[in-house]
Coordinates of C-alpha atoms in Angstrom, one line a residue:
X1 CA 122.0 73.3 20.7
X2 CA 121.2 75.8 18.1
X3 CA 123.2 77.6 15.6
X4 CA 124.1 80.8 18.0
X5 CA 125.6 78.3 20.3
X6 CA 127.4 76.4 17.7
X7 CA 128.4 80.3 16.6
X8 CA 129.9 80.6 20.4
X9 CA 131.8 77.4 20.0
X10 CA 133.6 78.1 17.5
X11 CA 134.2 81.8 18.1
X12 CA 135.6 81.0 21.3
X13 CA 137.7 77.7 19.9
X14 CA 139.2 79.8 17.2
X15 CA 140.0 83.2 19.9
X16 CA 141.5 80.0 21.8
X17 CA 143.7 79.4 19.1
X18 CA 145.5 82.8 18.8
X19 CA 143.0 84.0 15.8
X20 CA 141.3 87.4 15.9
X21 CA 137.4 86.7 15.4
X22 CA 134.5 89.1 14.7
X23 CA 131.7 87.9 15.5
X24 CA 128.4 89.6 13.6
X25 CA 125.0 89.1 15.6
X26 CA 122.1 89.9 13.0
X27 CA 120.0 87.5 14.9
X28 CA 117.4 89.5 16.5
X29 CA 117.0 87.3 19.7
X30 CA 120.6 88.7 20.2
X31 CA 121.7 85.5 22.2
X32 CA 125.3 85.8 20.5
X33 CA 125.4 89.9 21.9
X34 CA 124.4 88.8 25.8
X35 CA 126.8 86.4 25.8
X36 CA 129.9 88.1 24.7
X37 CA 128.6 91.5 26.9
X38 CA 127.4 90.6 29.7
X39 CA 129.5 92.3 32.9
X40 CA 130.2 95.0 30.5
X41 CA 129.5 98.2 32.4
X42 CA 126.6 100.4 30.6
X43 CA 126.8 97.6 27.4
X44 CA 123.4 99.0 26.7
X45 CA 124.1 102.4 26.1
X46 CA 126.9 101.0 24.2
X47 CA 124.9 98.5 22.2
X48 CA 122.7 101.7 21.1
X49 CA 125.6 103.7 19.9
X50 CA 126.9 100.4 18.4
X51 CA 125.4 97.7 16.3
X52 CA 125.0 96.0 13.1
X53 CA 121.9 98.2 12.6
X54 CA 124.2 101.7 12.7
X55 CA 126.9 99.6 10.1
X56 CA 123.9 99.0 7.6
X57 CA 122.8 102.7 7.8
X58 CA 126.6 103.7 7.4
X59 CA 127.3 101.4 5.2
X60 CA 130.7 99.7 6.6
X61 CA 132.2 97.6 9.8
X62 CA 134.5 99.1 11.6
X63 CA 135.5 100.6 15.4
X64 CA 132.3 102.6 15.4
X65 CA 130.3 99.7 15.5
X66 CA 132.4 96.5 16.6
X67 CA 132.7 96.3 20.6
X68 CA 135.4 94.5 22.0
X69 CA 134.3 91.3 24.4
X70 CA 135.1 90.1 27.8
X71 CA 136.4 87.2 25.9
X72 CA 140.3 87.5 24.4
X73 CA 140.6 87.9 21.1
X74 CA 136.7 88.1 20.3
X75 CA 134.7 91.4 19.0
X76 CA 131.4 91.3 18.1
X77 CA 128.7 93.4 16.5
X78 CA 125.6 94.2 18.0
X79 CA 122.2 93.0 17.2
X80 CA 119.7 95.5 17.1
X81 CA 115.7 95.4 16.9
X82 CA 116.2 98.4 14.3
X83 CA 117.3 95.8 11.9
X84 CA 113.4 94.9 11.6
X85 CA 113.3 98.0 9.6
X86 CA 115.9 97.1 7.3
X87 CA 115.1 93.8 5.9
X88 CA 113.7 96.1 2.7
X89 CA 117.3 96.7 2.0
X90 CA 119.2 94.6 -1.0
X91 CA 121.4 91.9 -0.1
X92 CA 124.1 92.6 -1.9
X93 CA 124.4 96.0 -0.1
X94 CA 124.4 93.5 2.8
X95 CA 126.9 91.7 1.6
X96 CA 129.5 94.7 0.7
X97 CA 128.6 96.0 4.3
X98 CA 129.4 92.6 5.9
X99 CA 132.8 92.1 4.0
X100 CA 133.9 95.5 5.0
X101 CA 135.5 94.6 8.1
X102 CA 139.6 94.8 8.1
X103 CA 141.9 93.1 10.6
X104 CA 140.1 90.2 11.7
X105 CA 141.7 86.8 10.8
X106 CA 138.1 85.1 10.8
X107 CA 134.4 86.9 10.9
X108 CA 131.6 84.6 11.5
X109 CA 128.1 85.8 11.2
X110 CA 124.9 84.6 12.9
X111 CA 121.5 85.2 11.1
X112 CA 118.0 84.6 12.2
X113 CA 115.9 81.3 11.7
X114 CA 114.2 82.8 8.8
X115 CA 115.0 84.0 4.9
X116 CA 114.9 87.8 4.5
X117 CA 117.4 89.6 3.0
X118 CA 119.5 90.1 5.6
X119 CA 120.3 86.6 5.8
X120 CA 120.6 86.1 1.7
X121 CA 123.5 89.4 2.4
X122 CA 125.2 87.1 4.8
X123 CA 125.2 84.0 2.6
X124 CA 126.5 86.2 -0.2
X125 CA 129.0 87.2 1.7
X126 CA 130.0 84.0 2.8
X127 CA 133.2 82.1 2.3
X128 CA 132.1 79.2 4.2
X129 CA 128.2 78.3 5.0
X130 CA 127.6 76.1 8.0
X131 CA 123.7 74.9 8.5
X132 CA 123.1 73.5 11.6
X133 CA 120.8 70.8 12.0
X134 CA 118.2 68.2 14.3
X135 CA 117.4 64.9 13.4
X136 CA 113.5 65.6 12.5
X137 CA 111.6 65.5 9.2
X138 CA 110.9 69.2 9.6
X139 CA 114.9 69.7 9.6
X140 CA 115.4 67.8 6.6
X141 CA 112.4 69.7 4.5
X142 CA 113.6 73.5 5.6
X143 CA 117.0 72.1 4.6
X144 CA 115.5 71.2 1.5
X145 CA 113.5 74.7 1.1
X146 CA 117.2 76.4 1.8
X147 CA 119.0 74.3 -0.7
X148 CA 117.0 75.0 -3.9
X149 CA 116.4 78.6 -2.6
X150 CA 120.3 79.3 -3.0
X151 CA 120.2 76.5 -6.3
X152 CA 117.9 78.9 -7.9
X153 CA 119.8 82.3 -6.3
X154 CA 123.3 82.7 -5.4
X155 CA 123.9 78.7 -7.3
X156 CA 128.1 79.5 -6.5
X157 CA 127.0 79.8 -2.6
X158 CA 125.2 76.9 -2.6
X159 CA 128.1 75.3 -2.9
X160 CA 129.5 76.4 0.3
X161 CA 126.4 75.6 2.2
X162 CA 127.1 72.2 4.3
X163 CA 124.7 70.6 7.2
X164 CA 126.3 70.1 10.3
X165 CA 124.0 67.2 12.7
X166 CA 123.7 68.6 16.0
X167 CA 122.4 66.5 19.1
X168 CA 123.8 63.3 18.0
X169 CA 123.3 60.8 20.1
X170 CA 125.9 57.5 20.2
X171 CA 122.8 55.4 21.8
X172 CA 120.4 56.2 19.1
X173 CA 123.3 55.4 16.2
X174 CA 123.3 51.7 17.1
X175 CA 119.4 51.6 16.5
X176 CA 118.9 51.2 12.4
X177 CA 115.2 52.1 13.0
X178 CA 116.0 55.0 15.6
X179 CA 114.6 58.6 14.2
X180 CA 118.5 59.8 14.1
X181 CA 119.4 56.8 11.6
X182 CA 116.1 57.3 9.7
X183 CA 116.5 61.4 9.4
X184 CA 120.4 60.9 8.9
X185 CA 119.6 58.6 6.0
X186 CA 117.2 61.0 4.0
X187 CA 119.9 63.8 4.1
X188 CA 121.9 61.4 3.0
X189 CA 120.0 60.7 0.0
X190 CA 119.0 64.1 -0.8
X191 CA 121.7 65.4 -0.6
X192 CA 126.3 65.5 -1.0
X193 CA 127.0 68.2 1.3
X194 CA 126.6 66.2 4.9
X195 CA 129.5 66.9 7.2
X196 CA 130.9 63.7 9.0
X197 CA 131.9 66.0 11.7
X198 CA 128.5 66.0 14.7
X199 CA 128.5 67.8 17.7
X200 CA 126.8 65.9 20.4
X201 CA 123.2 65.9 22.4
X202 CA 124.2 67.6 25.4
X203 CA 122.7 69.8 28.6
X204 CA 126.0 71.4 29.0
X205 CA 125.6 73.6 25.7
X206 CA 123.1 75.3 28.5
X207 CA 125.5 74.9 31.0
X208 CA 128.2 77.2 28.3
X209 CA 125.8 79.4 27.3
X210 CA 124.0 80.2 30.0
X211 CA 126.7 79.9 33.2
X212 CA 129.7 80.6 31.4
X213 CA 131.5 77.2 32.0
X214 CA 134.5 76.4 29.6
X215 CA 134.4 73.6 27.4
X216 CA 136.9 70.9 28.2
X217 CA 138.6 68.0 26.8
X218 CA 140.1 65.9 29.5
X219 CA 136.4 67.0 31.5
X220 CA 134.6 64.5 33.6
X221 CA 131.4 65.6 32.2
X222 CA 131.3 63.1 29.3
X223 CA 129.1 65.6 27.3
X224 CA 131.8 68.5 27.7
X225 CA 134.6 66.7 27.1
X226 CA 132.3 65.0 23.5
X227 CA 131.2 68.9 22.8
X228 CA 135.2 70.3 22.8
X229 CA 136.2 67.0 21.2
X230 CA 133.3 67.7 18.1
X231 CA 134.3 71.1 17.9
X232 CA 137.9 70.7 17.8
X233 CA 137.5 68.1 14.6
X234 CA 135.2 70.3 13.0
X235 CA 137.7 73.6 12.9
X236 CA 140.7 71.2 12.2
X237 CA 138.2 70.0 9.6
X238 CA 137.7 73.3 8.0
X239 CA 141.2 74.9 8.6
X240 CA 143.1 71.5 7.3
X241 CA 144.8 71.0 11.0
X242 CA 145.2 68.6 13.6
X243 CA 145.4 71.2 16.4
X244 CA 143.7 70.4 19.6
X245 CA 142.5 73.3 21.9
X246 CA 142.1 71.6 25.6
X247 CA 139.5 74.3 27.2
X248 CA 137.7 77.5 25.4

């Protein structure tokens, strides 16, 4: 589970919810834009006309570029391979395009793997910074590459950033000398913005993604019913509520 899946989980938890999300794909493997368009009818003439590509050029969000999903209560913005021509452009004219949008009650943005400025606009623009992350040594030193990259940059945003553990694993927890324990305890150390929230190890993140299968508390599929469970307590986490979704 990477972060455009963790993106879709909680898109879909908050939509579930009553909220009106936006949804900003500037991830050029565009796995947040299939998901939300696919059944569309000609969603790829409609992707050309609109996209997060055509908002930078024109400089703002809004209905000329956000496309309303098969999913209630969730719009998203295109991806677009264009945007490889636009990573010259200054973040904080990313950032003032990104905050642009009106009417949404939440807009959550999904970047690529790597630092351009694209992504620095979006962690400008940021209220909230979620990171997530695997239990490896090469997680823990990017982490570390991120954290004193925003330090030395945008030092008020890195105060929003927080590292949310993905693939947790129960099994692995009771082993001191497991990988998990070992990677969880250098984060630990190195650093004070760890989320106690984790979302769990689990096929069916392929299974959501992929097939369109709901996410489920009261499932039989233990690692469903873990993965709505962990992203329940991490929006109650965030919005200060105790409100639990059952299937989104």
């Amino acid at each position: 589970m990477g972060k455009s899946s963790v993106v879709l989980l909680l898109a879909n938890n908050l939509a579930a919810r009553g909220r009106k999300v936006l949804v900003v794909d500037t991830d050029l493997n565009n796995t947040v834009t299939v998901y939300y368009t696919m059944g569309i009818g000609r969603i790829g003439e409609i992707c050309e006309r609109q996209n997060v590509s055509l908002a930078f050029s024109q400089g703002k969000l809004d209905e000329k570029n956000i496309v309303k999903t098969r999913r209630e209560n969730v719009f998203v913005v295109p991806s677009s391979l264009k945007l490889l021509d636009q990573r010259s452009m200054e973040s904080v004219e990313i950032k003032r395009v990104l905050r642009s949008a009106k009417g949404f009650d939440d807009i959550i943005i999904d970047t690529s793997p790597t630092y351009d400025s694209i992504v620095g606009g979006a962690l400008l623009a940021a209220d909230l910074i979620l990171s997530p992350v695997k239990f490896t040594e090469y997680n823990y030193n990017m982490s570390a590459c991120l954290m004193s990259k925003m330090r030395t940059l945008m030092p008020e945003q890195a105060k929003k950033m927080y590292f949310l553990f993905n693939h947790w694993s129960d099994q692995y927890a009771k082993y001191p000398t497991s990988l998990q324990n070992l990677v969880l305890t250098m984060y630990r150390q190195g650093f004070d913005n760890l989320l106690s929230v984790t979302l769990p190890d689990t096929r069916f993140v392929d299974r959501y993604t992929n097939f369109d299968e709901k996410c489920n508390v009261n499932s039989m599929q233990v690692g469903c019913s873990k993965l709505a469970k962990g992203v329940n307590e991490l929006i109650n986490m965030i919005y200060e509520q105790n409100t639990v979704v059952e299937v989104f």
